[in-house]
mmCIF file with all atom_site columns, C-alpha atoms in Angstrom:
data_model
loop_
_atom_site.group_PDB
_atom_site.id
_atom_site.type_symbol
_atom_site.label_atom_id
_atom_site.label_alt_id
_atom_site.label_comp_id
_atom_site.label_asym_id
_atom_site.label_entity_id
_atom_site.label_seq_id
_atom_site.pdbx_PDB_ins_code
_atom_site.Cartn_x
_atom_site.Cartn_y
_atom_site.Cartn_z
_atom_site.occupancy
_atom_site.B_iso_or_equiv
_atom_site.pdbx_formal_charge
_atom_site.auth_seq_id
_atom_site.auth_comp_id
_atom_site.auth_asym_id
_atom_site.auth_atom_id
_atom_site.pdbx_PDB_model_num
ATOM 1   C CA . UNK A 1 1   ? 159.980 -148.263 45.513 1.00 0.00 ? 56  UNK A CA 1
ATOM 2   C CA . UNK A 1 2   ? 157.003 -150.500 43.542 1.00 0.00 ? 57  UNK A CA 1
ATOM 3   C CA . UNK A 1 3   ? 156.521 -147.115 41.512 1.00 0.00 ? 58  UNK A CA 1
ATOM 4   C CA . UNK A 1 4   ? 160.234 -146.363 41.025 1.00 0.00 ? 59  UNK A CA 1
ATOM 5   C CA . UNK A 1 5   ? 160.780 -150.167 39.667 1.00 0.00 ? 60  UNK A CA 1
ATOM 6   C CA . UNK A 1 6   ? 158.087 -150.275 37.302 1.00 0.00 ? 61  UNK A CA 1
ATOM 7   C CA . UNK A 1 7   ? 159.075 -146.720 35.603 1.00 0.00 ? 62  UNK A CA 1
ATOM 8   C CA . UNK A 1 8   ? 162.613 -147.867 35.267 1.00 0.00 ? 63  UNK A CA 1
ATOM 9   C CA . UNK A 1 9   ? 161.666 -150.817 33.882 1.00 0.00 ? 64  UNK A CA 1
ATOM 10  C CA . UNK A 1 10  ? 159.146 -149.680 31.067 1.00 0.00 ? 65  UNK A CA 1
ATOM 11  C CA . UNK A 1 11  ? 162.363 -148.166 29.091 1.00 0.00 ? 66  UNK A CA 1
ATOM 12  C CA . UNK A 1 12  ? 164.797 -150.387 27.036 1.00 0.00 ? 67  UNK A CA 1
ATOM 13  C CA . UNK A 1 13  ? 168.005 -150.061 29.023 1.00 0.00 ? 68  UNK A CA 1
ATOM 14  C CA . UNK A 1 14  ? 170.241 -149.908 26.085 1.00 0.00 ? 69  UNK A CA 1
ATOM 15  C CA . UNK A 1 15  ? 168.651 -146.931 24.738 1.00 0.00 ? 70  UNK A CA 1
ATOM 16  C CA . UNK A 1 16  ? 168.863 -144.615 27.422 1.00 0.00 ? 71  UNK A CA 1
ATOM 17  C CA . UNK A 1 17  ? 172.027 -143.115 26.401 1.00 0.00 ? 72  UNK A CA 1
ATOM 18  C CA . UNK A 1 18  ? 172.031 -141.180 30.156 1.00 0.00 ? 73  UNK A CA 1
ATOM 19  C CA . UNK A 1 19  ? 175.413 -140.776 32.108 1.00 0.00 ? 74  UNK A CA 1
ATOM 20  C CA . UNK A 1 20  ? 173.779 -139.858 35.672 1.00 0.00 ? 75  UNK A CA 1
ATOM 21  C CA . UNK A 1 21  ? 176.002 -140.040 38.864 1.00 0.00 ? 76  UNK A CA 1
ATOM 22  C CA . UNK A 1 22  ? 174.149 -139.811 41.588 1.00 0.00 ? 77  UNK A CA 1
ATOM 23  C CA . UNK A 1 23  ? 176.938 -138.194 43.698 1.00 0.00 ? 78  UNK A CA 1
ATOM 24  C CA . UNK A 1 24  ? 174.609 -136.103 45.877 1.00 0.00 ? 79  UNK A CA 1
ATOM 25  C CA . UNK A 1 25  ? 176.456 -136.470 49.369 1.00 0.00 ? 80  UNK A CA 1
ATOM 26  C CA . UNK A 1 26  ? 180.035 -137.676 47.232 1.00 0.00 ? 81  UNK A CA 1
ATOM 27  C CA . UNK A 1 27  ? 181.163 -141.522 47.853 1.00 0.00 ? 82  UNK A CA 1
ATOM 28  C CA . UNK A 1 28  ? 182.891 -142.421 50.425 1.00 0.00 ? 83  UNK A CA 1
ATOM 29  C CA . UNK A 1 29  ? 186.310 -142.204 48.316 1.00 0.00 ? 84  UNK A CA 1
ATOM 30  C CA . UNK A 1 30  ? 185.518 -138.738 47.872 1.00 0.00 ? 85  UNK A CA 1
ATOM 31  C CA . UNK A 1 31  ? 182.674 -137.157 49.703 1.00 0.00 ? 86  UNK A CA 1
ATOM 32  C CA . UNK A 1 32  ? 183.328 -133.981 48.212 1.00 0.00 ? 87  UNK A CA 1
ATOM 33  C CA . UNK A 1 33  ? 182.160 -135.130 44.579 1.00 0.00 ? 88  UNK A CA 1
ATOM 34  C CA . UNK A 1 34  ? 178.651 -134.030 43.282 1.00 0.00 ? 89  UNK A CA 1
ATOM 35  C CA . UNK A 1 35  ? 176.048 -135.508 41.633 1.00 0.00 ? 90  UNK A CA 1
ATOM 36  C CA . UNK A 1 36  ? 175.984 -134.734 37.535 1.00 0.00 ? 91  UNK A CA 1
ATOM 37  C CA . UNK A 1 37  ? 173.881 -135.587 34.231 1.00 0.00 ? 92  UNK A CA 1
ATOM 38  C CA . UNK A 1 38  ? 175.380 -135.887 31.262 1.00 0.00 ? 93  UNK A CA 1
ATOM 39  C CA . UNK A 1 39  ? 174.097 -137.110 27.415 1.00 0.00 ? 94  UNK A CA 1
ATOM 40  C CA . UNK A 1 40  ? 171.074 -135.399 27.773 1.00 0.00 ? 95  UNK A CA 1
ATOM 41  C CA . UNK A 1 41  ? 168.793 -134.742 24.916 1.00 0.00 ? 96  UNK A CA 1
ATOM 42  C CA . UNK A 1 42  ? 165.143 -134.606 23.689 1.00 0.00 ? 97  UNK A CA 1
ATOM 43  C CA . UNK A 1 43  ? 164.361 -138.387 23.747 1.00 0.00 ? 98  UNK A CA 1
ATOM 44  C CA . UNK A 1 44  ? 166.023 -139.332 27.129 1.00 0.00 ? 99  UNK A CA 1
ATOM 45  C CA . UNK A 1 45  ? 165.160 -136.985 29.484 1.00 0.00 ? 100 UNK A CA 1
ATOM 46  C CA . UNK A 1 46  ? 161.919 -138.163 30.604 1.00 0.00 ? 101 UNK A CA 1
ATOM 47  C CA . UNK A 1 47  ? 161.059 -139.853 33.907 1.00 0.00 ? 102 UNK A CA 1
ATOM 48  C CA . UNK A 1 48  ? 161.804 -143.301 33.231 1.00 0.00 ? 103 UNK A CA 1
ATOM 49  C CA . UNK A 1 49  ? 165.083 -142.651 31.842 1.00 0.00 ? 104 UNK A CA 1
ATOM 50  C CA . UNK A 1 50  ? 165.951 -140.558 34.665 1.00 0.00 ? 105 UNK A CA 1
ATOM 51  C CA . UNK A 1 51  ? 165.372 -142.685 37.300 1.00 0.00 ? 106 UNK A CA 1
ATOM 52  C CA . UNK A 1 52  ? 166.638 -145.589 35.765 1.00 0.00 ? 107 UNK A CA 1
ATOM 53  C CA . UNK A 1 53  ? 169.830 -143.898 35.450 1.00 0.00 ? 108 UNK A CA 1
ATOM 54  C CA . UNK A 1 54  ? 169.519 -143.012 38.864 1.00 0.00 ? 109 UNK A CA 1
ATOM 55  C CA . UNK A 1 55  ? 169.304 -146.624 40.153 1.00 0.00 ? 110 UNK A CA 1
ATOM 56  C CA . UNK A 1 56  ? 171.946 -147.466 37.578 1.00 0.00 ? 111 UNK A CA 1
ATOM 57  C CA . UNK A 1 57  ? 174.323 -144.994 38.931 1.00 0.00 ? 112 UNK A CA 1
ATOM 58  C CA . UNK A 1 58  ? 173.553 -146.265 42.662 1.00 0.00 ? 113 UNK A CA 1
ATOM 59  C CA . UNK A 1 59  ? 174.801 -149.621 41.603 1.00 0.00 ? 114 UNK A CA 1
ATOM 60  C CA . UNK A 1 60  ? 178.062 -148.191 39.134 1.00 0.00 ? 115 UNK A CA 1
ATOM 61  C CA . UNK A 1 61  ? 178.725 -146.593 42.678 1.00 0.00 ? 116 UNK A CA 1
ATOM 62  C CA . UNK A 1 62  ? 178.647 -149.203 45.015 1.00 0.00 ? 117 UNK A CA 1
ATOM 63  C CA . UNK A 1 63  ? 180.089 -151.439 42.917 1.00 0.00 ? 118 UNK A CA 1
ATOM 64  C CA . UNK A 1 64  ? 183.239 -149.334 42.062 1.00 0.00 ? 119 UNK A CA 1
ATOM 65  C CA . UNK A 1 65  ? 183.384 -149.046 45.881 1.00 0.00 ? 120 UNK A CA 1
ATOM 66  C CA . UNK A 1 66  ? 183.526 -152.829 45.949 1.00 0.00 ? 121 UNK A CA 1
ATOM 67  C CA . UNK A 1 67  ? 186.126 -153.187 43.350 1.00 0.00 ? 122 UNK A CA 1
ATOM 68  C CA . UNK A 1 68  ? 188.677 -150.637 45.001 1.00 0.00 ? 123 UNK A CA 1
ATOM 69  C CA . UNK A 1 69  ? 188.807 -153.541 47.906 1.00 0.00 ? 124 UNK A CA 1
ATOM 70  C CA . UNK A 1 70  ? 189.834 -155.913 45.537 1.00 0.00 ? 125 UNK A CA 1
ATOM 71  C CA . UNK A 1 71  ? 193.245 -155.353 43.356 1.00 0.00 ? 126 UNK A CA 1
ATOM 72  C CA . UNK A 1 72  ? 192.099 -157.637 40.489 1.00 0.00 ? 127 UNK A CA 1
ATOM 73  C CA . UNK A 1 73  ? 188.998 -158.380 39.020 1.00 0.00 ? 128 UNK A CA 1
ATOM 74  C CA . UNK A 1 74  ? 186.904 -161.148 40.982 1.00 0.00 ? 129 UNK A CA 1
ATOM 75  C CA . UNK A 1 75  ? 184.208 -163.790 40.180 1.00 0.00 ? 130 UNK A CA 1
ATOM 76  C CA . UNK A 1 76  ? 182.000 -164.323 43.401 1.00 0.00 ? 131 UNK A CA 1
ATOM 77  C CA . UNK A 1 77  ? 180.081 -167.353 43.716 1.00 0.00 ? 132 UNK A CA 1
ATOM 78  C CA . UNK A 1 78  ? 177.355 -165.259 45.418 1.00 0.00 ? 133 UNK A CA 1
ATOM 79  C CA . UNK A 1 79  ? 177.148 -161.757 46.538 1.00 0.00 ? 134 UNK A CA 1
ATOM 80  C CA . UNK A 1 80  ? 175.556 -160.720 50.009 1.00 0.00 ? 135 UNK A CA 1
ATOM 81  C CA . UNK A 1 81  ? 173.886 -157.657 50.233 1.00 0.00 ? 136 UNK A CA 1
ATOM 82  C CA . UNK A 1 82  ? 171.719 -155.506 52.404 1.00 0.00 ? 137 UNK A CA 1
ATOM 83  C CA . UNK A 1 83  ? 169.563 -151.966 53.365 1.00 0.00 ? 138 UNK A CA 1
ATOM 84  C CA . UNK A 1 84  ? 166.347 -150.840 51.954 1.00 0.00 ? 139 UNK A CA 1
ATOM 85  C CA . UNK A 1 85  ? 167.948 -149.947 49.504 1.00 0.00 ? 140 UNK A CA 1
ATOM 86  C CA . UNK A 1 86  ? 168.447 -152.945 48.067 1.00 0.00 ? 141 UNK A CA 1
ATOM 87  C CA . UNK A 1 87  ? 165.409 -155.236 49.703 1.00 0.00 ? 142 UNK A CA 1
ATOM 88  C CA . UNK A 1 88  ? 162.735 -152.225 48.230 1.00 0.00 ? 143 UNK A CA 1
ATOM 89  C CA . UNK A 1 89  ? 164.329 -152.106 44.836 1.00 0.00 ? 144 UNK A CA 1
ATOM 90  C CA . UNK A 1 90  ? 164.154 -155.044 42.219 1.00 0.00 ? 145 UNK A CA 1
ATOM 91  C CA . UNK A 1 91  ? 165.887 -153.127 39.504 1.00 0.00 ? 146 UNK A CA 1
ATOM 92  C CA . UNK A 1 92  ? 168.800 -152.251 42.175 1.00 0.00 ? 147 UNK A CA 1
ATOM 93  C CA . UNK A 1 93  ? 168.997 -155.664 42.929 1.00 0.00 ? 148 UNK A CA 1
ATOM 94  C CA . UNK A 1 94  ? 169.705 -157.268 39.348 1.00 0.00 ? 149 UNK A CA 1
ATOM 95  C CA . UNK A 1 95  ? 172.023 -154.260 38.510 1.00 0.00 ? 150 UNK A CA 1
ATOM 96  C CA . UNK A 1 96  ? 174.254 -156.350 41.222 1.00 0.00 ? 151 UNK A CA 1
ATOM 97  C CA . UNK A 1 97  ? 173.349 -159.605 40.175 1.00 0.00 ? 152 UNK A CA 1
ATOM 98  C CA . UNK A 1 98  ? 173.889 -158.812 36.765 1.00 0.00 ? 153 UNK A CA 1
ATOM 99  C CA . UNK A 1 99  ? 177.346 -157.187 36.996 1.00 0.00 ? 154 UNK A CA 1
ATOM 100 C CA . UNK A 1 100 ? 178.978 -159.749 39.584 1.00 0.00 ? 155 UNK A CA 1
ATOM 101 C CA . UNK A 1 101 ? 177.002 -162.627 36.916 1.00 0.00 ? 156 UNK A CA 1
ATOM 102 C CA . UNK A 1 102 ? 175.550 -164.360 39.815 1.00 0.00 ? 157 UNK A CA 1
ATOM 103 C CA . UNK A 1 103 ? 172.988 -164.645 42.361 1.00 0.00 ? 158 UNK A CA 1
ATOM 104 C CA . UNK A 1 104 ? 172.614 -161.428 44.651 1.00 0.00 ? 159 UNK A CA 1
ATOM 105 C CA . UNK A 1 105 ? 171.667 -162.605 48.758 1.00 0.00 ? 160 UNK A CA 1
ATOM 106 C CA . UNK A 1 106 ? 169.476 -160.611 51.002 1.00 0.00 ? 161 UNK A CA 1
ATOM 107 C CA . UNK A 1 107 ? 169.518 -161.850 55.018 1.00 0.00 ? 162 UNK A CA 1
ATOM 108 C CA . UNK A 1 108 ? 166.194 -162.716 55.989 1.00 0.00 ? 163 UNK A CA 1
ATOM 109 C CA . UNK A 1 109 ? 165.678 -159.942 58.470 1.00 0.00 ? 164 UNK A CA 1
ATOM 110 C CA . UNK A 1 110 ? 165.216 -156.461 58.424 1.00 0.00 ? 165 UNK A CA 1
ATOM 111 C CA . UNK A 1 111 ? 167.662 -155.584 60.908 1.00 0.00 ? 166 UNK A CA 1
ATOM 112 C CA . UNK A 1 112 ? 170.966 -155.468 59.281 1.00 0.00 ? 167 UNK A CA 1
ATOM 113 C CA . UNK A 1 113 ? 172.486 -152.599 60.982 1.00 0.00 ? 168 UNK A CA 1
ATOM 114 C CA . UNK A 1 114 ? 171.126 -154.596 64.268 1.00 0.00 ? 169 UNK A CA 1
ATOM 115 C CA . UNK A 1 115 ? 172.427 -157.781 63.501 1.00 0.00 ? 170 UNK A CA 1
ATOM 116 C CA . UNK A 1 116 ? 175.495 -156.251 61.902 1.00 0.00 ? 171 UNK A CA 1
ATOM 117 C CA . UNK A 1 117 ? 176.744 -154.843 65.007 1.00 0.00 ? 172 UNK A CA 1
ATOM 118 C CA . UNK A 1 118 ? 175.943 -158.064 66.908 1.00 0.00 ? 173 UNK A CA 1
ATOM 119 C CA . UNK A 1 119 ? 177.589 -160.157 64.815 1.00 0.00 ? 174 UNK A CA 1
ATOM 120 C CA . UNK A 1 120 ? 180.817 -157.533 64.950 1.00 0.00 ? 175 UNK A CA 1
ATOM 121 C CA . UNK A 1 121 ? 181.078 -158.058 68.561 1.00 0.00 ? 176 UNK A CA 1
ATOM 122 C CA . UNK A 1 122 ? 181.136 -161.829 68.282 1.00 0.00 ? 177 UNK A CA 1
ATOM 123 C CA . UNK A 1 123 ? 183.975 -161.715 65.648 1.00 0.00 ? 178 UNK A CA 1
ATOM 124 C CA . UNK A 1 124 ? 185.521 -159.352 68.035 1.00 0.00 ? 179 UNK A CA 1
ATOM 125 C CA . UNK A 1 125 ? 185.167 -161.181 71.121 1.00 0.00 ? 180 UNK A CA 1
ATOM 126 C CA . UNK A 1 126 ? 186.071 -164.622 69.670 1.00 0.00 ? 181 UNK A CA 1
ATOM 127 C CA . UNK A 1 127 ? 182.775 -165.856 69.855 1.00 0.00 ? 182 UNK A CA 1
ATOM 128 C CA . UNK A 1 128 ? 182.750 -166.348 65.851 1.00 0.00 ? 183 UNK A CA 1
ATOM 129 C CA . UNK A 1 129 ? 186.130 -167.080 63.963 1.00 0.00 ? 184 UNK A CA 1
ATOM 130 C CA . UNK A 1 130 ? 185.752 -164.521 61.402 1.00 0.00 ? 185 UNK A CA 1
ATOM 131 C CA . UNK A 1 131 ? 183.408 -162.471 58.975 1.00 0.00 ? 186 UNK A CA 1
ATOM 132 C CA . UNK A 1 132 ? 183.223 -165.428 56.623 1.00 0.00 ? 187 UNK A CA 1
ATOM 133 C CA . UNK A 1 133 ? 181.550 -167.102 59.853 1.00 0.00 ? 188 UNK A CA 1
ATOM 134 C CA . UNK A 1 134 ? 179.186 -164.499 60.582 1.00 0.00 ? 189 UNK A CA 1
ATOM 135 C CA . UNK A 1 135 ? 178.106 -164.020 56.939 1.00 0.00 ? 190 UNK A CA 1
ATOM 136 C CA . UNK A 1 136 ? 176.721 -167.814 57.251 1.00 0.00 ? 191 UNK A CA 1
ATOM 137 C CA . UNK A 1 137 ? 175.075 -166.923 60.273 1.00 0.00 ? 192 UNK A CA 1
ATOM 138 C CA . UNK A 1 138 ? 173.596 -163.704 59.010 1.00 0.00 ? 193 UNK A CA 1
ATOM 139 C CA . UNK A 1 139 ? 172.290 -165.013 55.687 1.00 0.00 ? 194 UNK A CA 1
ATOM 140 C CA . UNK A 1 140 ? 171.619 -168.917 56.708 1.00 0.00 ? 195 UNK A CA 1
ATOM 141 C CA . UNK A 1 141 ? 174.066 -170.255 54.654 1.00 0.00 ? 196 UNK A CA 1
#
């Protein structure tokens, strides 16, 4: 992940030009969908464009997937996030902070799936009120 960050970042972002959707097991609107490149010439396809595309389109992805949830368009005050995905991968991380325009939240322990599920059965159970409940609990808010 150190090595993917730093070659995405050594490009300027606004000139890569790329259209890369990294589709390669569909979303979860459509897991049929593949993965395609598109705007592809002699001065962008190199390494560092390509995986910062790659890492862009991860975000565009997950994001989108976000935004079907929500019927109009929405200002969080903070956004809560989690996976290796996102705790191994700076550039992944500021794509979200920089779309959603505000500060991105990891929880402080590796185990999200773990804690996840833990924290699901004590919404469930009525040990916690709701979600918003567990969130604070997850990320120490």
């Amino acid at each position: 992940y150190n090595k993917m960050t730093q070659i995405a970042d050594s490009i300027d972002k606004d000139t890569a030009q790329l259209d890369f959707s990294p589709y390669f097991r569909g979303t979860r609107l459509d897991p049929d969908l593949k993965a395609h490149i598109q705007n592809i010439d002699a001065s962008n396809l190199t390494p560092e464009h390509l995986t910062s595309e790659i890492i862009h389109g991860m975000a565009e992805e997950l994001i989108s997937y976000l935004e079907s949830s929500h019927k109009e368009k929405w200002k969080p005050e903070f956004v809560m996030g989690s996976g290796n995905g996102l705790r191994r991968n700076a550039v992944l991380r500021r794509e979200f902070a920089a779309y959603f325009d505000t500060q991105l939240l990891l929880p402080p322990n590796e185990e999200e799936a773990a804690n996840g599920a833990a924290l699901n059965a004590g919404v469930g159970i009525g040990i916690l009120a709701d979600w918003n409940e567990a969130g604070k609990i997850l990320y120490h808010i």
